[in-house]
PDB file of C-alpha atoms in Angstrom:
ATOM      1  CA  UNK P  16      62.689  91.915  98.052  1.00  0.00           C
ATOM      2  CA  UNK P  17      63.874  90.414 101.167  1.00  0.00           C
ATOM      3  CA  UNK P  18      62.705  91.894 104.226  1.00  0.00           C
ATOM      4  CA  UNK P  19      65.835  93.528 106.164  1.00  0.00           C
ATOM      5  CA  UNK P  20      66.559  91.841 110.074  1.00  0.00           C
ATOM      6  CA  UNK P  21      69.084  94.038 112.394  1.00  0.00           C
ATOM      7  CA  UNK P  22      68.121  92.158 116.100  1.00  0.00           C
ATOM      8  CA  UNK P  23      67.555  88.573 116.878  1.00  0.00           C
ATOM      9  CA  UNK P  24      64.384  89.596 118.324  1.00  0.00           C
ATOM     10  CA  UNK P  25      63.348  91.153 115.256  1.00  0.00           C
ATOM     11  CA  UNK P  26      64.484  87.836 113.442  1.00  0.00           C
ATOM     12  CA  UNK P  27      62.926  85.320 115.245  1.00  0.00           C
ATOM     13  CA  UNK P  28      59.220  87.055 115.972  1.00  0.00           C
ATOM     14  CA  UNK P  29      58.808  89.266 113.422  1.00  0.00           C
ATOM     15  CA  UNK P  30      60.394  87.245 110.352  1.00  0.00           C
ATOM     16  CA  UNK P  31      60.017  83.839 110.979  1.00  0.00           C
ATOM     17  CA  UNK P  32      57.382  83.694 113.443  1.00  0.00           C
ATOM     18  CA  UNK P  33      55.614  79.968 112.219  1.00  0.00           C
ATOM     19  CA  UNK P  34      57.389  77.161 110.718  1.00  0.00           C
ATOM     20  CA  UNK P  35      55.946  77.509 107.523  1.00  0.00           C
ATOM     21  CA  UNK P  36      57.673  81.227 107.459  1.00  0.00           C
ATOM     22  CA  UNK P  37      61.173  79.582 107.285  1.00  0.00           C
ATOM     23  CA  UNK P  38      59.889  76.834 104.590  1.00  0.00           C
ATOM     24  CA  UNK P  39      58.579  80.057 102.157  1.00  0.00           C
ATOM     25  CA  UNK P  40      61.821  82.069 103.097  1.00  0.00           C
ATOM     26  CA  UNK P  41      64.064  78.986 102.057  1.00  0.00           C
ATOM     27  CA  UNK P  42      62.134  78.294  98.657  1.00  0.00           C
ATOM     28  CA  UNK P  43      62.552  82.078  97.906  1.00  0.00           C
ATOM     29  CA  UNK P  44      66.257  81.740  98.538  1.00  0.00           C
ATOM     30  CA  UNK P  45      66.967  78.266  97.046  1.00  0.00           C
ATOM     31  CA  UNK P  46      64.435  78.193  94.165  1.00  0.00           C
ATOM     32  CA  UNK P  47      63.154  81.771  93.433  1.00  0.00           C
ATOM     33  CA  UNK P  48      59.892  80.897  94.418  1.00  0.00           C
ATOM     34  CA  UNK P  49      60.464  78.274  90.740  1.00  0.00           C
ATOM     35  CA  UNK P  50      60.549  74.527  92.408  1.00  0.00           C
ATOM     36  CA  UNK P  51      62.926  72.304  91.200  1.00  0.00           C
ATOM     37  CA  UNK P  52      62.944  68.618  91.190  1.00  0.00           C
ATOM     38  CA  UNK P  53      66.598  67.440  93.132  1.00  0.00           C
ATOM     39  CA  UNK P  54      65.764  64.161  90.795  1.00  0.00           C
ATOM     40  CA  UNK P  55      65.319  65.760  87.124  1.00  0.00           C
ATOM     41  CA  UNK P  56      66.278  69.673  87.218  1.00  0.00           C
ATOM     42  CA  UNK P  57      64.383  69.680  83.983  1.00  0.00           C
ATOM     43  CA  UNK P  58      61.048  68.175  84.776  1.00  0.00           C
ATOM     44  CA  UNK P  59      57.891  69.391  85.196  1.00  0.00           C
ATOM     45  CA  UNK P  60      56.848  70.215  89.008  1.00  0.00           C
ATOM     46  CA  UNK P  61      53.649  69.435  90.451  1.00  0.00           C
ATOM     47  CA  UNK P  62      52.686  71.145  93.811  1.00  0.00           C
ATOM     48  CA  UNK P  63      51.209  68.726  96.681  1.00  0.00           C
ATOM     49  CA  UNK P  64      49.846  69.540 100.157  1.00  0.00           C
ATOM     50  CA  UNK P  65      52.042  70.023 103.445  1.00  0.00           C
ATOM     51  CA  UNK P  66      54.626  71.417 101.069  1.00  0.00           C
ATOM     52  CA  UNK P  67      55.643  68.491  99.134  1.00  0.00           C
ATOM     53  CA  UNK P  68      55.943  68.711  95.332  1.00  0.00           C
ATOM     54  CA  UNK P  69      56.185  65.908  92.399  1.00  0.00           C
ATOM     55  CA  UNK P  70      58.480  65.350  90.078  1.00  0.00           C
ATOM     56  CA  UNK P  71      56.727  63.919  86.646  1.00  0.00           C
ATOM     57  CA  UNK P  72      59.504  62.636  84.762  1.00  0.00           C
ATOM     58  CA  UNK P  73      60.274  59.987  87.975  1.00  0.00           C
ATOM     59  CA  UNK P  74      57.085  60.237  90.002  1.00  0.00           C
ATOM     60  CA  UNK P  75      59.574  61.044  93.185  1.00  0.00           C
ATOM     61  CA  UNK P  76      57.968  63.398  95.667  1.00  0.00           C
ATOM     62  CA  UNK P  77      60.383  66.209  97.307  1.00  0.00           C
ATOM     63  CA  UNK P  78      60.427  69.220  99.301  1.00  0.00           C
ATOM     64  CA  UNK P  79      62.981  72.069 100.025  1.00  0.00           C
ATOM     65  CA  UNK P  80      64.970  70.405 102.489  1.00  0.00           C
ATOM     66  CA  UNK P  81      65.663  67.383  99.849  1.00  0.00           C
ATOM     67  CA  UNK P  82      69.117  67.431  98.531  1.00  0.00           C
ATOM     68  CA  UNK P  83      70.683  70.151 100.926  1.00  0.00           C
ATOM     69  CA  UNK P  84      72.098  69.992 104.429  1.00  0.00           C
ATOM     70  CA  UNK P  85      68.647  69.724 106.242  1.00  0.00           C
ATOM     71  CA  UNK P  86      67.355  66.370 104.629  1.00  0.00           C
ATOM     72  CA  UNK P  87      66.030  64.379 107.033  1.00  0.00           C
ATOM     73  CA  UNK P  88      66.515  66.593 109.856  1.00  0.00           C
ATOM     74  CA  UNK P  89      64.236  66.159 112.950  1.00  0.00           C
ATOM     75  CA  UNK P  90      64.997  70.177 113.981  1.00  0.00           C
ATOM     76  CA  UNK P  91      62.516  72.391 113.051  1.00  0.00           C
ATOM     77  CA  UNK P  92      64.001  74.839 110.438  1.00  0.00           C
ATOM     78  CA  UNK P  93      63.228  77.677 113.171  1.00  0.00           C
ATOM     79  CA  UNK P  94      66.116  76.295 114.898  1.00  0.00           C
ATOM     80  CA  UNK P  95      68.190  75.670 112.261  1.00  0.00           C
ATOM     81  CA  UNK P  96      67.894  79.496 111.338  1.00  0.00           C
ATOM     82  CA  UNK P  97      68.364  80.778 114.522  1.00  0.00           C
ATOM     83  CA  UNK P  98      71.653  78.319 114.630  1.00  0.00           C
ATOM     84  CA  UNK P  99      72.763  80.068 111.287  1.00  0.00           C
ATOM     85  CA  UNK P 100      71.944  83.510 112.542  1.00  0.00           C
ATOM     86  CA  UNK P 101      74.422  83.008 115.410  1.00  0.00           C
ATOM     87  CA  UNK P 102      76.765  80.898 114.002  1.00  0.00           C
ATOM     88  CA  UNK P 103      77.842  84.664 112.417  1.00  0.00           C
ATOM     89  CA  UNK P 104      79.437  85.749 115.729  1.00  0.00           C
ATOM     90  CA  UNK P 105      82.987  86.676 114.875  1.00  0.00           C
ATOM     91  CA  UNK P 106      84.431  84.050 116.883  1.00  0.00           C
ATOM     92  CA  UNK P 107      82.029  81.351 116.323  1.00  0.00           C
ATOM     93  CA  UNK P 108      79.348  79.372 119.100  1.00  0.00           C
ATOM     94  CA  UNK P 109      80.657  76.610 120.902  1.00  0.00           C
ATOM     95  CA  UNK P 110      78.231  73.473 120.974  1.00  0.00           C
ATOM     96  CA  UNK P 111      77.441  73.824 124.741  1.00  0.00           C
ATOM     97  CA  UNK P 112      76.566  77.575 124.684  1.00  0.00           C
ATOM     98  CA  UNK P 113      74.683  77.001 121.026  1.00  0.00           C
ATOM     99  CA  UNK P 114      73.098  73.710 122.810  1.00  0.00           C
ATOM    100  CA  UNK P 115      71.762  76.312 125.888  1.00  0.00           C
ATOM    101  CA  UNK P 116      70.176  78.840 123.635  1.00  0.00           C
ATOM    102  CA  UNK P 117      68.561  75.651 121.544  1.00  0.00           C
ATOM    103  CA  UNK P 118      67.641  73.791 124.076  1.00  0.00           C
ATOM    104  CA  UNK P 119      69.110  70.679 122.989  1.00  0.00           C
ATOM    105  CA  UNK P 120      71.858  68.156 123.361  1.00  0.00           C
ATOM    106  CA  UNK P 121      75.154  69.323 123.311  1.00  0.00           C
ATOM    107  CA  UNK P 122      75.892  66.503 120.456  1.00  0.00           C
ATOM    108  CA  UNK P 123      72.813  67.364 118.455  1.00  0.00           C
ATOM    109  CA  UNK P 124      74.466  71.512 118.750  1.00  0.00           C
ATOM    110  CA  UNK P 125      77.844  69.930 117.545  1.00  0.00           C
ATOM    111  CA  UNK P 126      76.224  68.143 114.374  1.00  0.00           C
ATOM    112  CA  UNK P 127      74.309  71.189 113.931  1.00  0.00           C
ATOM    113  CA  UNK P 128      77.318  73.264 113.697  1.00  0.00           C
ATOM    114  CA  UNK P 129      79.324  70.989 111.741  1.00  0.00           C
ATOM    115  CA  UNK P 130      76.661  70.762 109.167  1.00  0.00           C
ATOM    116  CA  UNK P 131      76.707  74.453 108.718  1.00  0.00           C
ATOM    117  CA  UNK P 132      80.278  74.311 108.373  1.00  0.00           C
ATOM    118  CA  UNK P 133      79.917  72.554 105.830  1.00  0.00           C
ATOM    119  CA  UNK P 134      77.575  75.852 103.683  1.00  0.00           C
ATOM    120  CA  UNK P 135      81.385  77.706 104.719  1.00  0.00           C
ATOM    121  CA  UNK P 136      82.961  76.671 101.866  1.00  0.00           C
ATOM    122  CA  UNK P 137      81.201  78.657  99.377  1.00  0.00           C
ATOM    123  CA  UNK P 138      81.431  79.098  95.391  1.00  0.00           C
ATOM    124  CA  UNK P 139      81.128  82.392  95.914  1.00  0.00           C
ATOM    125  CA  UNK P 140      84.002  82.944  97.435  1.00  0.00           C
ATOM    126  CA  UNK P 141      86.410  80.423  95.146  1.00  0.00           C
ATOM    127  CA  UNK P 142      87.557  82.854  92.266  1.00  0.00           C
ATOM    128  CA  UNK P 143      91.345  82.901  91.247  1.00  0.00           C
ATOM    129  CA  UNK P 144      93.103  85.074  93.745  1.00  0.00           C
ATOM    130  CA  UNK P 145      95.308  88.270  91.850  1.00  0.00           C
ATOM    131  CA  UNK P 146      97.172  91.132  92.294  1.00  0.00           C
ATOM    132  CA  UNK P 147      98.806  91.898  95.487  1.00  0.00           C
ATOM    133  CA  UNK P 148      98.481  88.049  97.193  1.00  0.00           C
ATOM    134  CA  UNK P 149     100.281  87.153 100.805  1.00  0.00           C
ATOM    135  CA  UNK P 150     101.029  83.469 101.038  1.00  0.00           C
ATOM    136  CA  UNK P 151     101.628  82.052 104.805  1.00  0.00           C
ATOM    137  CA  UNK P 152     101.469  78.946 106.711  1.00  0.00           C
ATOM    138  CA  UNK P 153     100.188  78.641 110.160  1.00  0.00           C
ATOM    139  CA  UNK P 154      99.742  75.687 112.784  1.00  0.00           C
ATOM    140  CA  UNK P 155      96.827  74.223 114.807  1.00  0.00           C
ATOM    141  CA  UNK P 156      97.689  72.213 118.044  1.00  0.00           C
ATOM    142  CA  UNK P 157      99.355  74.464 120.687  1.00  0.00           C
ATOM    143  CA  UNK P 158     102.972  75.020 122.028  1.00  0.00           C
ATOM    144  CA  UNK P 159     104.891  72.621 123.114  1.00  0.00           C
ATOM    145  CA  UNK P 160     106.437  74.206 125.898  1.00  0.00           C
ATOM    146  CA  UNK P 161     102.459  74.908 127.434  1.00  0.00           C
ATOM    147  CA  UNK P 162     102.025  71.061 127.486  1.00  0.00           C
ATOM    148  CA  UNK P 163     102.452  69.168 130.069  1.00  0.00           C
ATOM    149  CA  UNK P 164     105.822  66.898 131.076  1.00  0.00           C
ATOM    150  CA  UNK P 165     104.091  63.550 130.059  1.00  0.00           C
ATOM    151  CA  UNK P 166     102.244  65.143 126.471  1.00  0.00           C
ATOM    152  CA  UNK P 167     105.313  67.203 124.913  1.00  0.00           C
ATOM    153  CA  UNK P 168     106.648  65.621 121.473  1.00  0.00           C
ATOM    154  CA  UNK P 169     110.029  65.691 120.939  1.00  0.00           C
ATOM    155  CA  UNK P 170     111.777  67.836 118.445  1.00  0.00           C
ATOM    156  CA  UNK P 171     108.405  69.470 117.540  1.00  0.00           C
ATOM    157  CA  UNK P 172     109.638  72.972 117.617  1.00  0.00           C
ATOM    158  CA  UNK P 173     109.556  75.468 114.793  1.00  0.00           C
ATOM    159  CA  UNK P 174     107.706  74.271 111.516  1.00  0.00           C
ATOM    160  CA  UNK P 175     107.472  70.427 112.852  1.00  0.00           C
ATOM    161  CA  UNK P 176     103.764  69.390 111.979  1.00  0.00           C
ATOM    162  CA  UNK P 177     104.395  66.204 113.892  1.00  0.00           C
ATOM    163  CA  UNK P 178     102.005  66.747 116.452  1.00  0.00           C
ATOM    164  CA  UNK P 179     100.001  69.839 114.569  1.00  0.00           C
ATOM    165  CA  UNK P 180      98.016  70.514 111.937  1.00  0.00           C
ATOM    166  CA  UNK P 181      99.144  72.603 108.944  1.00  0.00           C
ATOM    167  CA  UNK P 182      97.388  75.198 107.083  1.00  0.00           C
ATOM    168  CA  UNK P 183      98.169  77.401 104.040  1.00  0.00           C
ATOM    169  CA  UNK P 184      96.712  80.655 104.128  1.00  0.00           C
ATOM    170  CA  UNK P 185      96.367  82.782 101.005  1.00  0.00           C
ATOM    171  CA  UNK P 186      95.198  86.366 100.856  1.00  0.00           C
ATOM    172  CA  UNK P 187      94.110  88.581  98.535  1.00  0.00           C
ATOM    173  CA  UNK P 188      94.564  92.180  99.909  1.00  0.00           C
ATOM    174  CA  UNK P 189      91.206  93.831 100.123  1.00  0.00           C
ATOM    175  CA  UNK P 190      90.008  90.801  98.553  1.00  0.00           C
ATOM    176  CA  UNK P 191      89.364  86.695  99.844  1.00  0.00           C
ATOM    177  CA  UNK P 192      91.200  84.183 101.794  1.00  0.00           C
ATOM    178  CA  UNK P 193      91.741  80.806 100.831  1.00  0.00           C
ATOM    179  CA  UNK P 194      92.666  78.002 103.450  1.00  0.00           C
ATOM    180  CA  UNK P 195      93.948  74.473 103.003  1.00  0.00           C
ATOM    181  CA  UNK P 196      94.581  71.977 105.788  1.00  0.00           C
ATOM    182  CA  UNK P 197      97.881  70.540 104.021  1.00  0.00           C
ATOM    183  CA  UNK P 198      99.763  67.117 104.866  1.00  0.00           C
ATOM    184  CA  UNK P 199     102.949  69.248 105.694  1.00  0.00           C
ATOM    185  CA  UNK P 200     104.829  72.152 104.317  1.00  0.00           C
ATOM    186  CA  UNK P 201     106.920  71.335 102.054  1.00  0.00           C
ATOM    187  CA  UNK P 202     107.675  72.878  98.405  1.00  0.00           C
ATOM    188  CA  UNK P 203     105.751  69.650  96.547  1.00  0.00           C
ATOM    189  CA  UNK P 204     103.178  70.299  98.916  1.00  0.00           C
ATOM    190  CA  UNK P 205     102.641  74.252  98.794  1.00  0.00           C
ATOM    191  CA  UNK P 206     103.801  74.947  95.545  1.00  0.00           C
ATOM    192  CA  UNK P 207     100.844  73.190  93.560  1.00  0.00           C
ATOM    193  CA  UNK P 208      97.902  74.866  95.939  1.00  0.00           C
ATOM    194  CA  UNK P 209      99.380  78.578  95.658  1.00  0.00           C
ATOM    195  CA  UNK P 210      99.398  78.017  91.487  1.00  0.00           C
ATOM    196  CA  UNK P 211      96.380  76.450  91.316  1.00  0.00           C
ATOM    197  CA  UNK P 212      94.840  79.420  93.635  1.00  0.00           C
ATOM    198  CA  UNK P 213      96.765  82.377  92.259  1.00  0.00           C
ATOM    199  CA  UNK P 214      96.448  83.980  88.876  1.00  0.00           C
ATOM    200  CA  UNK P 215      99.969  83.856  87.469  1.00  0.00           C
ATOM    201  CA  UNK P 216     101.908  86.859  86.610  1.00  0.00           C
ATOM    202  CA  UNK P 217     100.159  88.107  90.278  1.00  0.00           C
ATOM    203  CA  UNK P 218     102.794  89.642  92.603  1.00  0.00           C
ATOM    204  CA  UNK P 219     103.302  87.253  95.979  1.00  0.00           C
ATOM    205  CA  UNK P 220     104.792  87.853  98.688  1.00  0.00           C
ATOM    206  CA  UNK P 221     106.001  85.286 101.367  1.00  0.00           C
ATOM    207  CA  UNK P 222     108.502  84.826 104.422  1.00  0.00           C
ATOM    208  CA  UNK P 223     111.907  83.315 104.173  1.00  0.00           C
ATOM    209  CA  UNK P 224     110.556  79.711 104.466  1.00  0.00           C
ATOM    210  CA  UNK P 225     112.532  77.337 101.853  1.00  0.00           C
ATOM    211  CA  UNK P 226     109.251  75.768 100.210  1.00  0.00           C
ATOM    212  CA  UNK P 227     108.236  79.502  98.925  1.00  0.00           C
ATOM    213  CA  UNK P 228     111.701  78.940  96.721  1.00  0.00           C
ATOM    214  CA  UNK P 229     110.780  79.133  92.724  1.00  0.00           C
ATOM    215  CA  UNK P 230     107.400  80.632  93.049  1.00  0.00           C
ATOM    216  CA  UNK P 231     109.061  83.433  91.045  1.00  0.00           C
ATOM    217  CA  UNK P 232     108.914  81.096  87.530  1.00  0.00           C
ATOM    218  CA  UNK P 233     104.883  81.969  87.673  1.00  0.00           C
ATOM    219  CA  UNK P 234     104.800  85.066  89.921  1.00  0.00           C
ATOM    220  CA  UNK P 235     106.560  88.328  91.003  1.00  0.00           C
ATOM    221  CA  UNK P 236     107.478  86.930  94.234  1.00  0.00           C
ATOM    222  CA  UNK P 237     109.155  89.027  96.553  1.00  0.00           C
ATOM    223  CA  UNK P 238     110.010  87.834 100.813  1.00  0.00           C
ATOM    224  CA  UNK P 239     110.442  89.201 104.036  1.00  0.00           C
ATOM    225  CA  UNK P 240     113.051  87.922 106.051  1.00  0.00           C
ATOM    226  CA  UNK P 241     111.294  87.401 109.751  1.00  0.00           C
ATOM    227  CA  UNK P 242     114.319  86.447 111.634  1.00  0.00           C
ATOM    228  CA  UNK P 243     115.912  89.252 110.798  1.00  0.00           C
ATOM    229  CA  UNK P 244     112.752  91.594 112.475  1.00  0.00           C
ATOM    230  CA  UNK P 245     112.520  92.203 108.956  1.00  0.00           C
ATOM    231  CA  UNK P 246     107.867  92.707 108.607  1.00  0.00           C
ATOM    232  CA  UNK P 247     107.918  95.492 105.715  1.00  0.00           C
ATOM    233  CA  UNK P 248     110.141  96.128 102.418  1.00  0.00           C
ATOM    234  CA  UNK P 249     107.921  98.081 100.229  1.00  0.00           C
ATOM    235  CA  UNK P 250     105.240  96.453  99.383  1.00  0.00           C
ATOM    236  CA  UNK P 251     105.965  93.102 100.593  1.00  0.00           C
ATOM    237  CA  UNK P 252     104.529  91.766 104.154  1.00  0.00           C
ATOM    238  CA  UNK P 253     102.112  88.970 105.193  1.00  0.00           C
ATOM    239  CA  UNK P 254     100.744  91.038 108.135  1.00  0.00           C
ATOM    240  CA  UNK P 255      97.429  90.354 105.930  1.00  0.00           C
ATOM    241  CA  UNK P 256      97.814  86.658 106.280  1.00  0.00           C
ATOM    242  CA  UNK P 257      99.139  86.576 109.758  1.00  0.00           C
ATOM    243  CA  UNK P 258      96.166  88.922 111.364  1.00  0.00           C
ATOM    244  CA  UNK P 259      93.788  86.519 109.494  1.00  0.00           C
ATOM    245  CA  UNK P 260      96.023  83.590 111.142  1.00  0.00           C
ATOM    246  CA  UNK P 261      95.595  85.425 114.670  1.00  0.00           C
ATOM    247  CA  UNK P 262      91.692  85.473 114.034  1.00  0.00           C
ATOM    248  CA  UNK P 263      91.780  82.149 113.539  1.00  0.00           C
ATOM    249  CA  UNK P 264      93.566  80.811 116.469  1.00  0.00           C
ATOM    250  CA  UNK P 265      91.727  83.285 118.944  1.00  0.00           C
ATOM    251  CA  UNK P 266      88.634  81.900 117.709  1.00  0.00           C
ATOM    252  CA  UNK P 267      89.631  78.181 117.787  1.00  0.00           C
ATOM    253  CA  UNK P 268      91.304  78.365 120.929  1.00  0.00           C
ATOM    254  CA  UNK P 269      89.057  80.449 122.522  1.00  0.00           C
ATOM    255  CA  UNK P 270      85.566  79.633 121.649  1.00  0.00           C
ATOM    256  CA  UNK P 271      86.038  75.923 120.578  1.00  0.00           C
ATOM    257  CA  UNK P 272      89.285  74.964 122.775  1.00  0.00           C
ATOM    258  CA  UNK P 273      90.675  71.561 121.093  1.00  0.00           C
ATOM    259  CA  UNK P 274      89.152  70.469 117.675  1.00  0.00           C
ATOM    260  CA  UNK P 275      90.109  67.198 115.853  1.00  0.00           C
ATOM    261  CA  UNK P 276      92.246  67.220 112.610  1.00  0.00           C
ATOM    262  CA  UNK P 277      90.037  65.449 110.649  1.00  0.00           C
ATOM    263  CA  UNK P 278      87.552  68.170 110.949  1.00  0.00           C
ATOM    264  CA  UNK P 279      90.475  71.062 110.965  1.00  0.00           C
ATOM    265  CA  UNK P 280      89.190  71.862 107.262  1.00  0.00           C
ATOM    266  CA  UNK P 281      85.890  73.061 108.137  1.00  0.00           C
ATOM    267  CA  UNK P 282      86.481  75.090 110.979  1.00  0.00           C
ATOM    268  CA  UNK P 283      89.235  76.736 108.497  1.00  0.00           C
ATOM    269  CA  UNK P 284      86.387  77.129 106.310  1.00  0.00           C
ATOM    270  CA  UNK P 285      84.172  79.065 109.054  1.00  0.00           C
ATOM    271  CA  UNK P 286      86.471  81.887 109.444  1.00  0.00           C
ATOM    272  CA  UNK P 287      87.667  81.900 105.956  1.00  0.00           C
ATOM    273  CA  UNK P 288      83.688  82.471 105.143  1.00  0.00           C
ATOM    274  CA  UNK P 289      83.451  85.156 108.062  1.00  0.00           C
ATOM    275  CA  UNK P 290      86.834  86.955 106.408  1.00  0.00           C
ATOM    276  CA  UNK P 291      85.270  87.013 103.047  1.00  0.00           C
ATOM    277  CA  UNK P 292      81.490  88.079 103.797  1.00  0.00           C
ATOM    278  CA  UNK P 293      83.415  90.724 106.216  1.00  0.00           C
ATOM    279  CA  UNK P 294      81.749  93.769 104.137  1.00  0.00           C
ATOM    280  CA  UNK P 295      78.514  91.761 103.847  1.00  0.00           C
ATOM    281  CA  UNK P 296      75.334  92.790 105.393  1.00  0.00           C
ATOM    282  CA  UNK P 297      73.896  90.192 108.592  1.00  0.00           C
ATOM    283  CA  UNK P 298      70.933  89.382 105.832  1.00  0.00           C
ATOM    284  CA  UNK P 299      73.362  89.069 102.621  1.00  0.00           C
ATOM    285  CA  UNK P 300      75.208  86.253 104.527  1.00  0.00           C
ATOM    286  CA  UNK P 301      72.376  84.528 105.856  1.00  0.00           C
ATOM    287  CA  UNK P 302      70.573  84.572 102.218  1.00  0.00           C
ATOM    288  CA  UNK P 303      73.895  83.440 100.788  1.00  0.00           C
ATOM    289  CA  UNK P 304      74.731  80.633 103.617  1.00  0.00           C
ATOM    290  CA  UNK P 305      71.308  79.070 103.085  1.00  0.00           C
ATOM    291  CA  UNK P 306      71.706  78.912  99.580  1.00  0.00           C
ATOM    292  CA  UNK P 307      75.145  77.117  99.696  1.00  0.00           C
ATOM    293  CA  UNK P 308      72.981  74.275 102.031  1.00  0.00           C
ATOM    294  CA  UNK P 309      72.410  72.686  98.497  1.00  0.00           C
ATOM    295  CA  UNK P 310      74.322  69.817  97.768  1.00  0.00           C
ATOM    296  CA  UNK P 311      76.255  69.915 100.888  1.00  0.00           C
ATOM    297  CA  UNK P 312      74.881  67.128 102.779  1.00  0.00           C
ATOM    298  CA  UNK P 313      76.217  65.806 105.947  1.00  0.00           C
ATOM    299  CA  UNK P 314      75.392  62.577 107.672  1.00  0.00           C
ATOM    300  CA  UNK P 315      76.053  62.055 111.611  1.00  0.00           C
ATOM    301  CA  UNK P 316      77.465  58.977 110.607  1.00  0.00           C
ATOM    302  CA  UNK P 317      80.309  60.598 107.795  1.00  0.00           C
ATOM    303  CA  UNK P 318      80.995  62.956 110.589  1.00  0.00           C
ATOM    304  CA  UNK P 319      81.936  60.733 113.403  1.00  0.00           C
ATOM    305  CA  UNK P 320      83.571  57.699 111.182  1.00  0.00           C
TER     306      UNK P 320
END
């Protein structure tokens, strides 16, 4: 069983005080203590020195790191979980204060954090979304009327996503989120994500926005009327969706300030992965972040092309 943390002091002296603590810890999570070649997931293992193993079928040598997030990494995995560990706060780390507590670059803290971004979007968490769902769409990029004279886009008011990024937020209630960065928000656009997300026959429930029209042919879809003040009509709403879309934007605005909108999807990700491990223990998402580091890979140079 796996030892229970509460305090960072208690997780970084007492549970992973050496190096080779966090290499046992992550072969318990990722393997089951059972090594698996990344080459040949049916070939017989041989264990080397210096944690390394063989793989017999192609002779490749491997460790734990191969084939997940911290390949090749020059960090020591003390730092990576101390990065993870934090990276839970409910709002998130910004690089520069994540950098401080490291002791490293503020671009090596960014890659860091981007990389476990990427362990956000998690299996676990993809399941069809049924019964009572809320369907909303929210936008990244700030008012217009904050911006200054020479950086306001015209005619940008509203649902424009001319100078903001788009996201569709589905909720289960009492049950997961799931959050698309989306090209715009039209009906050819939304319509396809919220079937391919929702169990059909589910009842949904949405504002008064146009695309939303014809989701009844699959669902029991039912509105709210928001510029009529209208938030409640039995058991419609989206207050589920739109506190999850206030979490969001707090977070992004205030920890992380300005993000880019090619990397809009992860940081969606990030909170969508805090929402859904809410009733999760600090150790249950830890465990289940480092074993969604497999196969999600990211190179500096895919992140800044």
């Amino acid at each position: 069983m796996v030892q229970r943390f509460k305090k960072i002091f208690e997780f970084l002296l007492k549970r992973f005080p050496t190096e080779q603590h966090c290499v046992d810890y992550l072969e318990e999570i990722i393997w089951n203590d059972k090594p698996v070649s990344p080459y040949d997931p049916n070939s017989k293992i041989y264990k080397l020195p210096n944690n390394q193993y063989k793989c017999s079928k192609t002779n490749k040598r491997f460790n734990i790191k191969i084939g997940t997030i911290f390949e090749n990494t020059k960090l020591p995995l003390q730092i990576w979980f101390y990065a993870f560990y934090v990276f839970d706060r409910k709002k998130g780390i910004s690089s520069l204060e994540l950098a401080k507590e490291l002791g490293v670059q503020q671009r090596t803290a960014w890659f860091v954090l981007h990389r476990i971004r990427e362990t956000s979007d998690c299996p676990t968490f993809k399941n069809m979304l049924e019964g009572f769902v809320e369907v909303d769409e929210t936008y990244l990029g700030g008012s217009n009327s904050n911006r200054h004279w020479d950086k306001k886009v015209p005619n940008s008011q509203g649902r424009s996503w001319k100078d903001k990024v788009p996201l569709l937020v589905i909720v289960e209630r009492d049950g997961n989120v799931i959050v698309e960065v989306v090209p715009n928000v039209k009906k050819k656009t939304l319509e396809p994500i919220i079937r391919a997300n929702v169990k059909e026959g589910s009842n949904v429930y949405t504002d008064e926005w146009l695309a939303y029209n014809g989701l009844g042919k699959w669902f029991n879809h039912e509105i709210v009327i928001h510029r009529k003040k209208q938030y409640v009509s039995g058991n419609a709403s989206t207050n589920s969706a739109e506190n999850f879309n206030s979490c969001l934007k707090r977070g992004i605005y205030g920890t992380y300030h300005w993000i880019k909108r090619k990397n809009a999807q992860r940081y969606a990700n990030e909170f969508a992965f805090r929402y859904n491990a809410r009733n999760y223990s600090d150790e249950e998402r830890f465990n289940l972040m480092l074993l969604s580091t497999v196969g999600k890979r990211l190179t500096y140079q895919e992140l800044i092309s």
